[in-house]
CSV table of C-alpha atoms in Angstrom, one decimal:
chain,number,residue,atom,x,y,z
D,1,MET,CA,0.0,0.0,0.0
D,2,PRO,CA,1.6,3.4,-1.0
D,3,LEU,CA,2.4,5.9,1.7
D,4,THR,CA,0.1,8.9,1.9
D,5,THR,CA,1.6,12.3,1.7
D,6,ILE,CA,1.7,14.2,5.0
D,7,THR,CA,0.4,17.6,4.0
D,8,HIS,CA,0.6,19.5,7.3
D,9,VAL,CA,2.2,19.6,10.7
D,10,PRO,CA,0.3,18.9,14.0
D,11,PRO,CA,-2.0,21.8,15.2
D,12,GLY,CA,0.0,24.4,17.1
D,13,SER,CA,3.4,23.5,15.5
D,14,GLN,CA,5.1,25.3,12.6
D,15,ASP,CA,7.6,25.0,9.8
D,16,LEU,CA,10.2,27.8,9.7
D,17,LEU,CA,11.7,28.5,6.4
D,18,ALA,CA,14.8,30.5,5.7
D,19,HIS,CA,13.2,34.0,5.9
D,20,ASP,CA,11.5,33.0,9.2
D,21,VAL,CA,14.6,31.7,10.6
D,22,ARG,CA,16.6,34.8,9.6
D,23,LEU,CA,14.1,37.1,11.4
D,24,ARG,CA,14.3,35.1,14.6
D,25,ARG,CA,18.0,35.0,14.6
D,26,ARG,CA,18.1,38.8,14.1
D,27,VAL,CA,15.8,39.1,17.2
D,28,GLN,CA,17.9,36.7,19.2
D,29,ARG,CA,21.2,38.4,18.2
D,30,ALA,CA,20.0,41.8,19.3
D,31,TRP,CA,18.9,40.2,22.6
D,32,PHE,CA,22.1,38.3,23.4
D,33,GLN,CA,24.3,41.2,22.5
D,34,LEU,CA,22.5,43.4,25.0
D,35,ALA,CA,22.3,40.7,27.6
D,36,GLU,CA,26.0,40.1,27.4
D,37,ALA,CA,26.8,43.7,27.6
D,38,HIS,CA,24.8,43.9,30.9
D,39,GLY,CA,26.5,40.8,32.4
D,40,TYR,CA,23.7,38.2,31.7
D,41,GLU,CA,25.1,34.8,30.9
D,42,GLU,CA,23.2,32.5,28.5
D,43,VAL,CA,21.9,29.2,29.9
D,44,VAL,CA,20.2,26.4,28.0
D,45,PRO,CA,17.8,24.2,30.1
D,46,PRO,CA,16.9,20.7,28.8
D,47,THR,CA,14.1,20.3,26.3
D,48,PHE,CA,12.3,18.1,28.8
D,49,GLU,CA,12.4,17.8,32.6
D,50,TYR,CA,10.7,15.8,35.3
D,51,GLU,CA,7.1,16.9,35.5
D,52,GLU,CA,7.4,18.3,39.0
D,53,VAL,CA,9.8,21.0,37.9
D,54,PHE,CA,6.8,22.7,36.2
D,55,THR,CA,4.1,21.8,38.8
D,56,ARG,CA,5.9,23.0,42.0
D,57,GLY,CA,5.0,26.6,41.4
D,58,GLY,CA,1.2,25.7,41.0
D,59,GLY,CA,-1.0,27.8,38.8
D,60,GLU,CA,-2.5,26.9,35.4
D,61,LEU,CA,0.8,25.8,33.8
D,62,ALA,CA,0.3,22.3,35.1
D,63,SER,CA,-2.9,21.8,33.1
D,64,ARG,CA,-0.9,22.7,29.9
D,65,LEU,CA,2.0,20.3,30.1
D,66,ILE,CA,2.9,18.0,27.2
D,67,ARG,CA,3.8,14.9,29.2
D,68,PHE,CA,5.1,11.4,28.5
D,69,VAL,CA,6.7,8.5,30.4
D,70,ASP,CA,10.4,7.9,29.9
D,71,SER,CA,12.1,4.5,29.8
D,72,ASP,CA,12.6,4.6,33.5
D,73,GLY,CA,8.9,5.0,34.2
D,74,ARG,CA,9.2,8.6,35.4
D,75,LEU,CA,6.7,11.2,34.2
D,76,VAL,CA,8.5,13.9,32.3
D,77,ALA,CA,7.2,17.0,30.3
D,78,LEU,CA,8.5,19.1,27.5
D,79,ARG,CA,9.8,22.5,28.7
D,80,ALA,CA,6.8,24.6,29.3
D,81,ASP,CA,8.5,27.5,31.0
D,82,PHE,CA,12.0,28.7,31.3
D,83,THR,CA,11.7,30.4,34.7
D,84,SER,CA,10.9,27.0,36.4
D,85,SER,CA,13.8,25.3,34.6
D,86,ILE,CA,16.2,28.1,35.6
D,87,ALA,CA,14.9,27.9,39.1
D,88,ARG,CA,15.8,24.3,39.3
D,89,MET,CA,19.2,25.0,37.8
D,90,ALA,CA,19.9,27.7,40.4
D,91,ALA,CA,19.0,25.4,43.2
D,92,THR,CA,21.3,22.6,41.9
D,93,ARG,CA,24.1,23.4,39.4
D,94,LEU,CA,24.4,27.0,40.5
D,95,THR,CA,23.7,26.8,44.2
D,96,ALA,CA,27.3,27.8,45.2
D,97,ALA,CA,27.6,30.5,42.5
D,98,PRO,CA,28.0,34.1,43.8
D,99,LEU,CA,24.8,36.2,43.9
D,100,PRO,CA,23.3,37.8,42.1
D,101,LEU,CA,22.9,35.5,39.2
D,102,ARG,CA,22.2,37.1,35.9
D,103,LEU,CA,21.0,34.6,33.4
D,104,SER,CA,19.6,34.9,29.9
D,105,TYR,CA,18.0,32.5,27.5
D,106,ALA,CA,16.2,32.0,24.1
D,107,GLY,CA,14.5,28.9,22.9
D,108,LYS,CA,11.2,27.1,22.6
D,109,VAL,CA,8.5,26.2,25.1
D,110,TYR,CA,5.9,23.6,24.6
D,111,ARG,CA,2.4,23.8,26.0
D,112,GLN,CA,-0.9,22.0,25.3
D,113,GLU,CA,-3.4,24.2,23.7
D,114,ALA,CA,-6.8,23.7,22.4
D,115,GLU,CA,-7.0,22.9,18.7
D,116,GLY,CA,-8.5,25.9,16.9
D,117,GLY,CA,-7.9,28.3,19.7
D,118,GLY,CA,-5.4,30.4,17.9
D,119,ARG,CA,-2.5,29.6,20.4
D,120,ARG,CA,0.6,27.7,19.2
D,121,ARG,CA,1.9,24.7,21.1
D,122,GLU,CA,5.5,25.6,20.4
D,123,VAL,CA,6.7,29.1,20.8
D,124,PHE,CA,10.0,30.8,20.7
D,125,GLN,CA,10.7,32.9,23.7
D,126,MET,CA,13.6,34.9,25.1
D,127,GLY,CA,14.3,36.7,28.3
D,128,ALA,CA,16.3,36.9,31.5
D,129,GLU,CA,16.2,36.1,35.3
D,130,LEU,CA,18.0,38.2,37.9
D,131,ILE,CA,18.3,35.9,41.0
D,132,GLY,CA,19.5,36.9,44.4
D,133,ASP,CA,18.7,40.6,44.4
D,134,GLY,CA,15.6,41.9,46.1
D,135,ARG,CA,16.2,45.5,45.8
D,136,VAL,CA,14.0,47.9,43.8
D,137,GLU,CA,17.1,48.7,41.8
D,138,ALA,CA,16.9,45.1,40.3
D,139,ASP,CA,13.3,45.8,39.3
D,140,ALA,CA,14.6,48.8,37.4
D,141,GLU,CA,17.4,46.9,35.8
D,142,VAL,CA,15.0,44.3,34.3
D,143,LEU,CA,12.6,47.1,33.1
D,144,ARG,CA,15.5,48.8,31.4
D,145,LEU,CA,16.6,45.5,29.7
D,146,VAL,CA,13.1,45.1,28.2
D,147,ILE,CA,13.1,48.8,27.0
D,148,GLU,CA,16.6,48.5,25.6
D,149,VAL,CA,16.0,45.3,23.6
D,150,LEU,CA,12.8,46.7,22.0
D,151,ARG,CA,14.6,49.9,21.0
D,152,ALA,CA,17.5,47.8,19.6
D,153,LEU,CA,15.0,46.1,17.4
D,154,GLY,CA,13.8,49.5,16.1
D,155,ILE,CA,10.5,49.3,18.1
D,156,SER,CA,9.8,52.6,19.7
D,157,ASP,CA,5.9,52.5,20.0
D,158,PHE,CA,5.5,50.2,22.9
D,159,GLN,CA,4.0,50.4,26.4
D,160,ILE,CA,4.9,48.5,29.6
D,161,ASN,CA,1.7,48.1,31.9
D,162,LEU,CA,3.2,47.9,35.4
D,163,GLY,CA,1.5,47.1,38.6
D,164,ASP,CA,2.1,45.3,42.0
D,165,ILE,CA,0.1,42.2,42.9
D,166,ARG,CA,0.3,43.2,46.6
D,167,PHE,CA,-2.2,46.1,45.9
D,168,ILE,CA,-4.8,43.6,44.8
D,169,ARG,CA,-4.2,40.7,47.2
D,170,PRO,CA,-5.7,42.4,50.3
D,171,LEU,CA,-9.0,43.0,48.4
D,172,LEU,CA,-9.5,39.3,48.0
D,173,ALA,CA,-8.3,38.2,51.4
D,174,GLY,CA,-10.6,35.8,53.3
D,175,LEU,CA,-13.1,35.3,50.5
D,176,PRO,CA,-14.5,31.9,49.7
D,177,PRO,CA,-13.0,30.5,46.4
D,178,ALA,CA,-16.1,31.0,44.4
D,179,ALA,CA,-16.6,34.6,45.5
D,180,ALA,CA,-12.9,35.4,45.0
D,181,GLU,CA,-13.2,34.0,41.4
D,182,ARG,CA,-16.1,36.2,40.6
D,183,LEU,CA,-14.3,39.2,42.0
D,184,ARG,CA,-11.2,38.4,40.0
D,185,HIS,CA,-13.2,38.1,36.9
D,186,ALA,CA,-14.7,41.5,37.5
D,187,ILE,CA,-11.3,43.1,38.2
D,188,ASP,CA,-9.9,41.6,35.0
D,189,ARG,CA,-12.8,43.0,32.9
D,190,LYS,CA,-12.4,46.5,34.7
D,191,ASP,CA,-16.1,46.6,35.1
D,192,ARG,CA,-17.0,49.2,37.7
D,193,GLY,CA,-20.6,48.2,37.9
D,194,ALA,CA,-19.7,44.5,38.4
D,195,LEU,CA,-17.2,45.4,41.0
D,196,ALA,CA,-19.7,47.6,42.9
D,197,GLU,CA,-22.2,44.7,42.8
D,198,ALA,CA,-19.5,42.2,43.9
D,199,ALA,CA,-18.5,44.5,46.8
D,200,HIS,CA,-22.0,44.6,47.9
D,201,GLU,CA,-22.5,40.9,47.7
D,202,ILE,CA,-19.5,40.0,49.8
D,203,GLY,CA,-20.2,42.6,52.3
D,204,ALA,CA,-16.9,44.3,51.7
D,205,ALA,CA,-15.7,46.9,54.2
D,206,ALA,CA,-16.2,50.5,53.1
D,207,ALA,CA,-12.4,51.0,52.3
D,208,VAL,CA,-12.3,47.7,50.3
D,209,ALA,CA,-15.5,48.5,48.3
D,210,ARG,CA,-14.2,52.0,47.5
D,211,ALA,CA,-10.8,50.6,46.3
D,212,LEU,CA,-12.6,47.8,44.2
D,213,VAL,CA,-14.8,50.3,42.4
D,214,GLU,CA,-11.9,52.7,41.7
D,215,LEU,CA,-9.6,50.0,40.4
D,216,PRO,CA,-10.5,50.5,36.7
D,217,GLU,CA,-9.5,54.1,36.9
D,218,LEU,CA,-6.1,53.4,38.5
D,219,ILE,CA,-4.3,53.5,35.2
D,220,GLY,CA,-1.9,56.2,34.2
D,221,ARG,CA,1.6,57.7,34.6
D,222,GLY,CA,3.3,58.3,37.9
D,223,GLU,CA,0.6,60.6,39.2
D,224,VAL,CA,-1.8,57.6,39.6
D,225,LEU,CA,0.3,56.2,42.3
D,226,LEU,CA,-0.7,59.2,44.5
D,227,ARG,CA,-4.4,58.3,44.0
D,228,ALA,CA,-3.7,54.6,44.6
D,229,ARG,CA,-1.9,55.5,47.9
D,230,ALA,CA,-5.2,57.0,49.2
D,231,LEU,CA,-7.0,53.7,48.3
D,232,ALA,CA,-4.5,51.2,49.7
D,233,CYS,CA,-6.0,48.7,52.1
D,234,GLY,CA,-3.4,47.8,54.7
D,235,ALA,CA,0.4,47.6,55.0
D,236,GLU,CA,0.8,45.2,52.1
D,237,ALA,CA,-0.9,47.5,49.6
D,238,ASP,CA,1.0,50.5,51.1
D,239,ALA,CA,4.3,48.6,50.5
D,240,ALA,CA,3.3,48.0,46.9
D,241,ILE,CA,2.7,51.6,46.2
D,242,GLU,CA,5.9,52.6,47.9
D,243,ARG,CA,7.8,50.2,45.9
D,244,LEU,CA,6.4,51.5,42.6
D,245,ARG,CA,7.0,55.1,43.6
D,246,ARG,CA,10.7,54.2,44.3
D,247,LEU,CA,10.9,52.4,41.0
D,248,ASP,CA,9.4,55.3,39.1
D,249,ALA,CA,12.0,57.6,40.7
D,250,LEU,CA,14.8,55.3,39.4
D,251,LEU,CA,13.7,55.4,35.9
D,252,GLY,CA,14.7,58.2,33.5
D,253,GLU,CA,12.3,60.4,31.7
D,254,ALA,CA,12.7,58.6,28.4
D,255,GLU,CA,12.1,55.2,30.3
D,256,ARG,CA,9.1,56.5,32.1
D,257,ALA,CA,7.5,57.5,28.8
D,258,HIS,CA,6.9,53.8,28.1
D,259,VAL,CA,5.5,52.9,31.5
D,260,VAL,CA,1.9,53.0,32.4
D,261,TYR,CA,0.9,52.0,35.9
D,262,ASP,CA,-2.1,49.7,36.1
D,263,LEU,CA,-3.0,48.8,39.7
D,264,GLY,CA,-5.9,46.5,38.6
D,265,GLU,CA,-3.7,44.0,36.9
D,266,ILE,CA,-4.3,40.5,38.2
D,267,ARG,CA,-2.6,38.2,35.6
D,268,GLY,CA,0.2,37.2,38.0
D,269,LEU,CA,-2.1,36.5,41.0
D,270,GLY,CA,-0.7,33.5,42.8
D,271,TYR,CA,2.8,33.6,41.0
D,272,TYR,CA,4.3,37.1,41.4
D,273,THR,CA,5.0,38.5,44.8
D,274,GLY,CA,5.5,42.2,43.9
D,275,PRO,CA,5.9,44.4,40.8
D,276,GLN,CA,4.7,42.6,37.6
D,277,PHE,CA,4.1,43.9,34.0
D,278,GLU,CA,3.0,43.2,30.6
D,279,VAL,CA,4.5,44.5,27.3
D,280,TYR,CA,2.3,45.9,24.5
D,281,VAL,CA,3.4,47.1,21.0
D,282,ALA,CA,1.2,49.4,18.9
D,283,GLY,CA,-0.8,47.6,16.4
D,284,VAL,CA,-0.6,44.3,18.2
D,285,GLY,CA,-3.7,43.4,20.1
D,286,ARG,CA,-2.2,41.3,22.9
D,287,ALA,CA,0.7,41.3,25.2
D,288,LEU,CA,4.1,40.3,23.7
D,289,GLY,CA,5.9,39.9,26.9
D,290,PHE,CA,5.5,39.4,30.7
D,291,GLY,CA,7.6,39.8,33.7
D,292,GLY,CA,7.8,40.5,37.4
D,293,ARG,CA,9.1,39.6,40.9
D,294,TYR,CA,8.7,36.1,42.2
D,295,ASP,CA,10.6,36.1,45.4
D,296,GLU,CA,9.0,32.9,46.9
D,297,LEU,CA,9.4,30.6,43.8
D,298,LEU,CA,13.0,29.7,44.2
D,299,ALA,CA,12.4,28.3,47.8
D,300,LEU,CA,10.2,25.6,46.1
D,301,TYR,CA,13.3,24.2,44.4
D,302,GLY,CA,15.5,24.4,47.5
D,303,ALA,CA,17.1,27.8,47.0
D,304,PRO,CA,15.2,30.6,48.8
D,305,ARG,CA,16.3,33.7,47.0
D,306,PRO,CA,14.5,36.8,45.7
D,307,ALA,CA,14.2,37.0,41.9
D,308,ILE,CA,12.7,38.9,39.0
D,309,GLY,CA,12.6,38.2,35.3
D,310,PHE,CA,10.9,38.8,32.0
D,311,MET,CA,10.0,37.0,28.8
D,312,LEU,CA,9.4,38.3,25.3
D,313,GLU,CA,7.8,36.3,22.5
D,314,THR,CA,10.5,35.9,19.7
D,315,ASP,CA,8.0,34.7,17.2
D,316,ALA,CA,5.6,37.7,17.7
D,317,LEU,CA,8.6,40.2,17.5
D,318,ALA,CA,9.9,38.6,14.3
D,319,THR,CA,6.4,38.7,12.8
D,320,LEU,CA,6.1,42.3,13.7
D,321,LEU,CA,9.5,43.2,12.1
D,322,SER,CA,8.5,41.4,9.0
D,323,GLU,CA,5.2,43.2,8.7
D,324,ARG,CA,6.8,46.6,9.3
D,325,ALA,CA,9.5,45.9,6.7
D,326,ALA,CA,6.9,44.9,4.2
D,327,ALA,CA,4.8,48.1,5.0
D,328,ALA,CA,7.9,50.3,4.6
D,329,GLU,CA,8.6,48.7,1.2
D,330,ASP,CA,5.2,49.2,0.0
D,331,ALA,CA,5.2,52.8,1.1
D,332,SER,CA,8.5,53.5,-0.8
């Protein structure tokens, strides 16, 4: 019986031809030149790890692992996240290395995604982890890396939405899981009406109710931090605003031009422990990068150290550069 022709790749995977490869190499070269100049050393974690490397941190990542059983009968998973693998490396191979660790990476991650959902199962990423430095100066260093690599790629029309999860956490404290989930959904949609209704349903204290209703409006430049300070509910929220104010003071004027504070951002709830951010580029309808401080994660791998890092999607950046080059050629 003749073999049939295989006409396509599995959903969520992709063929990269010469032009596609050149674009990704260009993006990676710009990143590694910058990373090396700032003292970040490249590491390459294995393509697959024992499953528990990716499940120790909890969260939704565990449900998206591509798993298989190796010849020893152990459950392993394709690399779904660089941060988890690098945390494992820091707790083992690098446990005696002087701190802070400045580590960079680029490569693929593999995640199970629903067919037809528009999300790839293999994605090129690049980024960095700064491990062992809990100071606000480390936060500023990582933000600058993001800004500098985008500028190095010729991208100037981008925005970093920056918040601190500790401002949100007290507003959800003590709630039953179902009520907390409804409230998180309303916060994520930035729906003032739904937030007011949810605050009434849970019997929130006046200060909490006021903060919840005002969350959708707590977006803007540095001045929004003054408004947020007046709405902070407790010491943890106060610390969040103070950290962001100190971070804002460390950034230069040109850097602050790319930063928008969003105190209602909850994407990193349960993972990040402090400042966290998303990266948006004009003309792209979704975030192309994420980052933040995760001071409790390394302890789960046996090396309790503060840490902060970021990730940018290499594929999305390469596509953006290609589209802009084509548009410039058409305009000439």
